[in-house]
Amino acid sequence: VSGTPRAPILVTGATGQVGAELLRTLAPLGTVLACDRRRLDLGDPDAIRRVLRELAPGLVVNAAAYTAVDRAEEEPHLAHAINALAPGVIAEELARRGGALVHLSTDYVFDGESSRPYREDDRCAPINVYGRSKRAGEEAALSAGGAVLVVRTSWVYGLRGRNFLLAIQRLARSRERLQVVADQVGSPTWSRALAEAIAQLLARLGTDPGRLREHTGLLHLCCAGQASWFDLARAILAATAGTGQVTVEPIDTAGYPTRAARPRYSVLDCRRAAERLGIRMPPWEQALEQALEDQRIARESLTEPAAARA
Ligand SMILES: NC(=O)c1ccc[n+]([C@@H]2O[C@H](COP(=O)([O-])OP(=O)(O)OC[C@H]3O[C@@H](n4cnc5c(N)ncnc54)[C@H](OP(=O)(O)O)[C@@H]3O)[C@@H](O)[C@H]2O)c1
């Protein structure tokens, strides 16, 4: 029986930590089109409209963003163009065409002064350029009038790209002692676990814009539990082969000055995802263990002699 083929799912930021994982986890849901920066530069609104018209996706998952939190302080216009304006253009174009958007956002929309995990409707008060640009992007996407789900996540790491996991492993190879900030607390989230949760969510809701429209709004999705960067560094080194001897010392934020201020506490309350959609992400320790296991397997398969593999 030949039916109308379902419109494809377009993933932006396909070379990023989350985007690359989404290409795999969304594959069972339909045809997934990967857009990297060369195919679609989010700094160019005309290109966004043109590509969306050409590819006619039913759903866009926008995993592209300007994510260099410190550099954003010096490039606020660029951060704003990619994080604030582009999501609005994507959402408007999709609203006009009847498509849906899942847009990724961040815990850095909050100021970090809360004493309990942040809920979706808590007041946003970003304290750096990156956070302000991401908050503006949420508002632009949600006000376009289409089916838009803004998924906020936090402290993302993966086995590729630039992130805390790989940075700590790299430093541990050349130093005996590391000093890591212990007075910032969040929920470390493995990019693959997040991509799996988003796929599960879309499998449950369906990728049909009509269904997604009923869920238009904000959703927090990150690994369960909380940790400081110091806790996370210790957990990484304890489970990485050859780095068990490296000493990790806690320091406070003042001892590690950065261009951008960071919230001291940005744990997200993920109950809405659990209660409304039955999506529960694993505890961060469990996800980290799995990520390191995957890293070990990948490295072993690279170093294994060809004969042993044959
Ligand atoms: N990383 C975190 O800790 C964190 C925490 C909370 C929320 N988030 C959010 O989660 C989402 C995914 O983040 P991630 O960690 O996967 O980021 P990432 O690894 O830095 O990937 C970002 C992606 O965006 C692409 N990109 C940047 N500028 C672009 C442009 N002008 N045009 C098109 N593509 C562009 C990058 O392409 P290139 O490879 O060409 O640069 C890359 O593929 C983002 O919305 C981010 O704000 C991240």
CSV table of C-alpha atoms and ligand atoms in Angstrom, one decimal:
chain,number,residue,atom,x,y,z
A,1,VAL,CA,0.0,0.0,0.0
A,2,SER,CA,1.5,3.3,-0.9
A,3,GLY,CA,0.7,6.1,1.4
A,4,THR,CA,2.0,9.7,1.6
A,5,PRO,CA,5.5,9.5,3.0
A,6,ARG,CA,5.8,11.2,6.3
A,7,ALA,CA,7.7,14.5,6.2
A,8,PRO,CA,11.3,14.2,7.3
A,9,ILE,CA,12.8,15.2,10.6
A,10,LEU,CA,15.6,17.7,10.3
A,11,VAL,CA,18.3,17.9,13.0
A,12,THR,CA,20.4,21.1,13.1
A,13,GLY,CA,23.8,21.1,14.9
A,14,ALA,CA,24.4,17.6,13.5
A,15,THR,CA,28.1,17.7,14.4
A,16,GLY,CA,27.4,18.7,18.0
A,17,GLN,CA,27.4,16.6,21.1
A,18,VAL,CA,23.6,16.3,21.2
A,19,GLY,CA,22.9,16.6,17.5
A,20,ALA,CA,25.2,13.7,16.5
A,21,GLU,CA,23.4,11.4,19.1
A,22,LEU,CA,20.0,12.6,17.9
A,23,LEU,CA,20.8,11.4,14.3
A,24,ARG,CA,21.0,7.9,15.7
A,25,THR,CA,18.2,7.9,18.3
A,26,LEU,CA,15.6,9.6,16.0
A,27,ALA,CA,16.3,7.2,13.0
A,28,PRO,CA,13.6,4.7,14.0
A,29,LEU,CA,11.0,7.6,13.9
A,30,GLY,CA,11.4,8.4,10.2
A,31,THR,CA,13.8,9.9,7.7
A,32,VAL,CA,16.3,12.1,9.5
A,33,LEU,CA,18.0,14.9,7.6
A,34,ALA,CA,21.3,16.1,9.2
A,35,CYS,CA,22.1,19.8,8.8
A,36,ASP,CA,25.6,21.0,9.8
A,37,ARG,CA,26.8,24.5,9.7
A,38,ARG,CA,27.9,24.2,6.0
A,39,ARG,CA,24.4,23.1,4.9
A,40,LEU,CA,22.7,25.7,7.1
A,41,ASP,CA,24.3,28.6,8.8
A,42,LEU,CA,22.0,29.7,11.6
A,43,GLY,CA,23.5,33.2,11.4
A,44,ASP,CA,21.8,33.7,8.1
A,45,PRO,CA,17.9,34.1,8.4
A,46,ASP,CA,17.4,33.9,4.6
A,47,ALA,CA,19.3,30.6,4.5
A,48,ILE,CA,17.1,29.2,7.3
A,49,ARG,CA,13.9,30.0,5.4
A,50,ARG,CA,15.3,28.7,2.1
A,51,VAL,CA,16.5,25.4,3.6
A,52,LEU,CA,13.3,24.8,5.4
A,53,ARG,CA,11.3,25.4,2.2
A,54,GLU,CA,13.6,23.1,0.2
A,55,LEU,CA,13.7,20.3,2.7
A,56,ALA,CA,10.1,20.7,4.0
A,57,PRO,CA,10.6,18.9,7.3
A,58,GLY,CA,7.5,18.0,9.5
A,59,LEU,CA,9.7,18.4,12.6
A,60,VAL,CA,12.9,20.3,13.3
A,61,VAL,CA,15.0,19.4,16.3
A,62,ASN,CA,17.2,22.4,16.8
A,63,ALA,CA,20.4,21.2,18.5
A,64,ALA,CA,22.6,23.9,17.0
A,65,ALA,CA,23.6,26.7,19.2
A,66,TYR,CA,26.4,29.1,20.1
A,67,THR,CA,27.7,27.3,23.2
A,68,ALA,CA,31.0,29.0,24.0
A,69,VAL,CA,29.8,30.5,27.3
A,70,ASP,CA,32.9,32.6,28.0
A,71,ARG,CA,33.5,33.7,24.4
A,72,ALA,CA,29.9,34.9,24.1
A,73,GLU,CA,30.8,37.7,26.5
A,74,GLU,CA,32.9,39.1,23.7
A,75,GLU,CA,30.7,38.1,20.8
A,76,PRO,CA,27.2,39.0,22.1
A,77,HIS,CA,25.8,39.8,18.6
A,78,LEU,CA,26.9,36.5,17.2
A,79,ALA,CA,25.5,34.6,20.2
A,80,HIS,CA,22.3,36.5,19.9
A,81,ALA,CA,21.9,35.9,16.2
A,82,ILE,CA,22.4,32.1,16.6
A,83,ASN,CA,20.7,31.5,20.0
A,84,ALA,CA,18.0,34.1,20.0
A,85,LEU,CA,17.1,35.2,16.4
A,86,ALA,CA,17.5,31.8,14.6
A,87,PRO,CA,15.1,29.8,16.8
A,88,GLY,CA,12.5,32.5,16.1
A,89,VAL,CA,13.0,32.3,12.4
A,90,ILE,CA,12.8,28.5,12.4
A,91,ALA,CA,9.7,28.6,14.5
A,92,GLU,CA,8.0,31.2,12.4
A,93,GLU,CA,8.7,29.3,9.2
A,94,LEU,CA,7.5,26.0,10.7
A,95,ALA,CA,4.3,27.7,12.0
A,96,ARG,CA,3.6,29.0,8.6
A,97,ARG,CA,4.2,25.5,7.0
A,98,GLY,CA,2.4,23.6,9.8
A,99,GLY,CA,5.6,21.9,11.0
A,100,ALA,CA,6.7,21.4,14.7
A,101,LEU,CA,9.9,22.4,16.5
A,102,VAL,CA,11.8,20.8,19.4
A,103,HIS,CA,14.2,23.5,20.5
A,104,LEU,CA,17.0,22.9,23.0
A,105,SER,CA,17.8,25.3,25.8
A,106,THR,CA,19.7,25.5,29.0
A,107,ASP,CA,19.8,25.7,32.8
A,108,TYR,CA,21.8,29.0,32.4
A,109,VAL,CA,18.5,30.8,31.9
A,110,PHE,CA,18.3,30.9,35.7
A,111,ASP,CA,20.4,33.0,38.1
A,112,GLY,CA,21.3,30.2,40.4
A,113,GLU,CA,19.9,31.8,43.6
A,114,SER,CA,17.3,29.1,44.1
A,115,SER,CA,17.5,26.7,47.0
A,116,ARG,CA,15.5,23.9,45.3
A,117,PRO,CA,15.6,22.5,41.7
A,118,TYR,CA,14.2,24.9,39.1
A,119,ARG,CA,10.7,24.2,37.6
A,120,GLU,CA,9.7,25.1,34.1
A,121,ASP,CA,7.7,28.1,35.2
A,122,ASP,CA,10.2,29.6,37.6
A,123,ARG,CA,11.4,33.1,36.9
A,124,CYS,CA,14.3,33.3,34.4
A,125,ALA,CA,17.1,35.8,35.2
A,126,PRO,CA,20.2,34.8,33.2
A,127,ILE,CA,23.5,36.2,34.5
A,128,ASN,CA,25.6,35.9,31.3
A,129,VAL,CA,25.4,36.7,27.6
A,130,TYR,CA,24.9,33.1,26.6
A,131,GLY,CA,22.1,32.6,29.1
A,132,ARG,CA,20.4,35.8,28.0
A,133,SER,CA,20.7,34.8,24.3
A,134,LYS,CA,19.2,31.4,25.0
A,135,ARG,CA,16.3,32.8,27.0
A,136,ALA,CA,15.6,35.2,24.2
A,137,GLY,CA,15.6,32.2,21.8
A,138,GLU,CA,13.1,30.3,24.0
A,139,GLU,CA,10.7,33.4,24.0
A,140,ALA,CA,11.1,33.9,20.2
A,141,ALA,CA,10.4,30.2,19.5
A,142,LEU,CA,7.4,30.0,21.8
A,143,SER,CA,5.8,33.2,20.6
A,144,ALA,CA,5.8,32.2,16.9
A,145,GLY,CA,2.5,30.5,17.3
A,146,GLY,CA,3.3,27.0,16.1
A,147,ALA,CA,3.9,23.7,17.8
A,148,VAL,CA,7.0,24.3,19.9
A,149,LEU,CA,8.6,22.2,22.6
A,150,VAL,CA,11.5,23.9,24.4
A,151,VAL,CA,13.6,21.3,26.1
A,152,ARG,CA,16.0,22.7,28.7
A,153,THR,CA,18.9,20.6,29.7
A,154,SER,CA,22.1,21.1,31.7
A,155,TRP,CA,25.8,20.4,32.0
A,156,VAL,CA,26.1,18.3,28.8
A,157,TYR,CA,29.1,16.1,28.1
A,158,GLY,CA,29.8,13.5,25.5
A,159,LEU,CA,32.5,11.4,23.9
A,160,ARG,CA,33.2,14.0,21.2
A,161,GLY,CA,33.5,17.8,21.0
A,162,ARG,CA,34.5,20.1,23.8
A,163,ASN,CA,33.2,19.3,27.1
A,164,PHE,CA,34.1,18.8,30.8
A,165,LEU,CA,34.6,15.0,30.6
A,166,LEU,CA,37.1,15.2,27.9
A,167,ALA,CA,38.8,18.2,29.4
A,168,ILE,CA,39.3,16.5,32.7
A,169,GLN,CA,40.6,13.4,31.1
A,170,ARG,CA,43.1,15.4,29.0
A,171,LEU,CA,44.3,17.4,32.0
A,172,ALA,CA,44.7,14.3,34.1
A,173,ARG,CA,47.2,12.9,31.5
A,174,SER,CA,49.6,15.7,32.1
A,175,ARG,CA,49.1,16.7,35.8
A,176,GLU,CA,49.2,15.1,39.1
A,177,ARG,CA,46.9,17.6,40.8
A,178,LEU,CA,43.8,19.2,39.5
A,179,GLN,CA,41.8,22.0,41.2
A,180,VAL,CA,38.1,22.0,40.4
A,181,VAL,CA,35.2,24.3,41.3
A,182,ALA,CA,33.1,22.8,44.1
A,183,ASP,CA,30.6,25.6,44.7
A,184,GLN,CA,28.6,25.4,41.4
A,185,VAL,CA,26.0,22.6,41.4
A,186,GLY,CA,24.0,21.2,38.5
A,187,SER,CA,22.9,18.0,36.9
A,188,PRO,CA,25.6,16.5,34.6
A,189,THR,CA,23.9,15.0,31.5
A,190,TRP,CA,25.3,12.6,29.0
A,191,SER,CA,24.4,13.7,25.4
A,192,ARG,CA,23.4,10.2,24.4
A,193,ALA,CA,21.0,9.8,27.4
A,194,LEU,CA,19.4,13.1,26.5
A,195,ALA,CA,19.1,12.1,22.8
A,196,GLU,CA,17.4,8.9,23.9
A,197,ALA,CA,15.0,10.7,26.2
A,198,ILE,CA,14.1,13.1,23.3
A,199,ALA,CA,13.5,10.1,21.0
A,200,GLN,CA,11.4,8.4,23.6
A,201,LEU,CA,9.4,11.6,24.0
A,202,LEU,CA,8.8,11.9,20.3
A,203,ALA,CA,7.9,8.2,20.0
A,204,ARG,CA,5.3,8.7,22.7
A,205,LEU,CA,3.8,11.9,21.4
A,206,GLY,CA,4.3,11.1,17.7
A,207,THR,CA,6.1,13.5,15.4
A,208,ASP,CA,2.9,14.8,14.1
A,209,PRO,CA,2.7,18.6,14.6
A,210,GLY,CA,-0.9,18.4,15.7
A,211,ARG,CA,-0.1,16.2,18.7
A,212,LEU,CA,3.0,18.2,19.5
A,213,ARG,CA,1.0,21.4,19.5
A,214,GLU,CA,-0.9,20.2,22.6
A,215,HIS,CA,2.4,20.1,24.5
A,216,THR,CA,3.7,23.5,23.3
A,217,GLY,CA,5.8,24.9,26.2
A,218,LEU,CA,8.8,24.2,28.3
A,219,LEU,CA,10.2,20.9,29.5
A,220,HIS,CA,13.2,20.1,31.7
A,221,LEU,CA,15.2,17.0,30.8
A,222,CYS,CA,18.5,16.2,32.4
A,223,CYS,CA,20.0,13.3,34.2
A,224,ALA,CA,18.7,12.8,37.8
A,225,GLY,CA,20.5,13.9,40.9
A,226,GLN,CA,23.0,16.7,41.3
A,227,ALA,CA,26.8,17.3,41.6
A,228,SER,CA,29.4,20.0,41.7
A,229,TRP,CA,32.1,20.2,39.0
A,230,PHE,CA,34.4,18.8,41.7
A,231,ASP,CA,32.1,15.8,42.3
A,232,LEU,CA,31.9,15.2,38.6
A,233,ALA,CA,35.7,15.4,38.1
A,234,ARG,CA,36.3,12.9,40.9
A,235,ALA,CA,33.7,10.5,39.4
A,236,ILE,CA,35.3,10.8,36.0
A,237,LEU,CA,38.8,10.2,37.2
A,238,ALA,CA,37.8,7.3,39.5
A,239,ALA,CA,36.4,5.5,36.5
A,240,THR,CA,38.9,6.4,33.8
A,241,ALA,CA,41.8,3.9,33.4
A,242,GLY,CA,45.2,5.3,34.4
A,243,THR,CA,43.9,8.4,36.2
A,244,GLY,CA,43.1,7.0,39.6
A,245,GLN,CA,46.3,8.5,41.1
A,246,VAL,CA,45.5,12.1,40.1
A,247,THR,CA,44.5,14.3,43.1
A,248,VAL,CA,41.5,16.5,42.8
A,249,GLU,CA,41.2,19.5,45.1
A,250,PRO,CA,38.0,21.5,45.6
A,251,ILE,CA,38.2,25.2,45.0
A,252,ASP,CA,35.6,27.9,45.0
A,253,THR,CA,34.5,30.0,42.0
A,254,ALA,CA,36.6,32.9,43.1
A,255,GLY,CA,39.7,30.7,42.7
A,256,TYR,CA,38.9,30.0,39.0
A,257,PRO,CA,37.8,33.3,37.4
A,258,THR,CA,36.0,33.1,34.1
A,259,ARG,CA,34.8,35.8,31.7
A,260,ALA,CA,31.2,34.8,32.1
A,261,ALA,CA,29.5,34.5,35.5
A,262,ARG,CA,27.9,31.1,36.1
A,263,PRO,CA,24.9,30.3,38.3
A,264,ARG,CA,26.0,28.7,41.5
A,265,TYR,CA,23.0,26.3,41.5
A,266,SER,CA,21.1,25.3,38.3
A,267,VAL,CA,19.6,21.9,39.1
A,268,LEU,CA,16.4,21.4,36.9
A,269,ASP,CA,13.3,19.8,38.3
A,270,CYS,CA,12.3,17.2,35.7
A,271,ARG,CA,9.0,16.1,37.3
A,272,ARG,CA,6.9,17.6,34.5
A,273,ALA,CA,8.5,15.2,31.9
A,274,ALA,CA,8.0,12.3,34.3
A,275,GLU,CA,4.4,13.1,35.2
A,276,ARG,CA,3.0,14.2,31.9
A,277,LEU,CA,5.0,12.0,29.5
A,278,GLY,CA,6.5,9.2,31.6
A,279,ILE,CA,10.1,10.2,30.7
A,280,ARG,CA,12.6,9.7,33.4
A,281,MET,CA,16.3,10.1,32.8
A,282,PRO,CA,18.9,7.9,34.6
A,283,PRO,CA,20.9,9.2,37.6
A,284,TRP,CA,23.9,11.1,36.5
A,285,GLU,CA,26.3,8.6,38.1
A,286,GLN,CA,24.8,5.8,36.1
A,287,ALA,CA,24.8,7.7,32.8
A,288,LEU,CA,28.5,8.6,33.4
A,289,GLU,CA,29.4,5.0,34.1
A,290,GLN,CA,27.8,4.0,30.8
A,291,ALA,CA,29.5,6.8,28.9
A,292,LEU,CA,32.9,5.8,30.2
A,293,GLU,CA,32.2,2.2,29.4
A,294,ASP,CA,31.3,3.1,25.8
A,295,GLN,CA,34.4,5.2,25.6
A,296,ARG,CA,36.5,2.2,26.7
A,297,ILE,CA,34.9,-0.1,24.2
A,298,ALA,CA,35.4,2.5,21.4
A,299,ARG,CA,39.1,2.9,22.3
A,300,GLU,CA,39.7,-0.8,22.5
A,301,SER,CA,38.2,-1.4,19.1
A,302,LEU,CA,40.5,1.3,17.7
A,303,THR,CA,43.7,-0.2,19.3
A,304,GLU,CA,42.9,-3.8,18.6
A,305,PRO,CA,45.2,-5.3,16.0
A,306,ALA,CA,43.4,-5.8,12.6
A,307,ALA,CA,44.1,-9.6,12.8
A,308,ALA,CA,42.2,-9.9,16.1
A,309,ARG,CA,39.2,-8.1,14.6
A,310,ALA,CA,39.1,-10.2,11.4
B,1,LIG,N1,26.9,21.9,26.4
B,1,LIG,C1,26.2,22.1,27.5
B,1,LIG,O1,26.7,22.0,28.6
B,1,LIG,C2,24.7,22.5,27.4
B,1,LIG,C3,24.1,22.7,28.6
B,1,LIG,C4,22.7,23.1,28.5
B,1,LIG,C5,22.1,23.2,27.3
B,1,LIG,N2,22.8,23.0,26.2
B,1,LIG,C6,22.1,23.2,24.9
B,1,LIG,O2,22.0,22.0,24.3
B,1,LIG,C7,22.0,22.2,22.8
B,1,LIG,C8,23.1,21.3,22.2
B,1,LIG,O3,24.4,21.6,22.8
B,1,LIG,P1,25.7,20.8,22.5
B,1,LIG,O4,26.3,20.6,23.9
B,1,LIG,O5,25.4,19.6,21.6
B,1,LIG,O6,26.5,21.9,21.7
B,1,LIG,P2,27.8,21.7,20.8
B,1,LIG,O7,28.4,20.4,21.0
B,1,LIG,O8,28.6,22.9,21.0
B,1,LIG,O9,27.2,21.7,19.4
B,1,LIG,C9,26.6,22.9,18.8
B,1,LIG,C10,26.3,22.7,17.4
B,1,LIG,O10,25.8,23.9,16.9
B,1,LIG,C11,26.5,24.2,15.6
B,1,LIG,N3,26.5,25.6,15.3
B,1,LIG,C12,27.2,26.6,16.0
B,1,LIG,N4,27.0,27.7,15.3
B,1,LIG,C13,26.3,27.4,14.2
B,1,LIG,C14,25.8,28.2,13.1
B,1,LIG,N5,26.1,29.5,13.0
B,1,LIG,N6,25.1,27.6,12.2
B,1,LIG,C15,24.8,26.3,12.2
B,1,LIG,N7,25.2,25.5,13.2
B,1,LIG,C16,26.0,26.1,14.2
B,1,LIG,C17,27.9,23.6,15.8
B,1,LIG,O11,28.5,23.4,14.6
B,1,LIG,P3,30.1,23.4,14.4
B,1,LIG,O12,30.5,22.0,14.8
B,1,LIG,O13,30.3,23.7,13.0
B,1,LIG,O14,30.6,24.4,15.3
B,1,LIG,C18,27.5,22.3,16.6
B,1,LIG,O15,27.1,21.3,15.7
B,1,LIG,C19,22.2,23.7,22.6
B,1,LIG,O16,21.0,24.3,22.5
B,1,LIG,C20,22.8,24.1,23.9
B,1,LIG,O17,22.5,25.5,24.2
B,1,LIG,C21,24.1,22.6,26.2
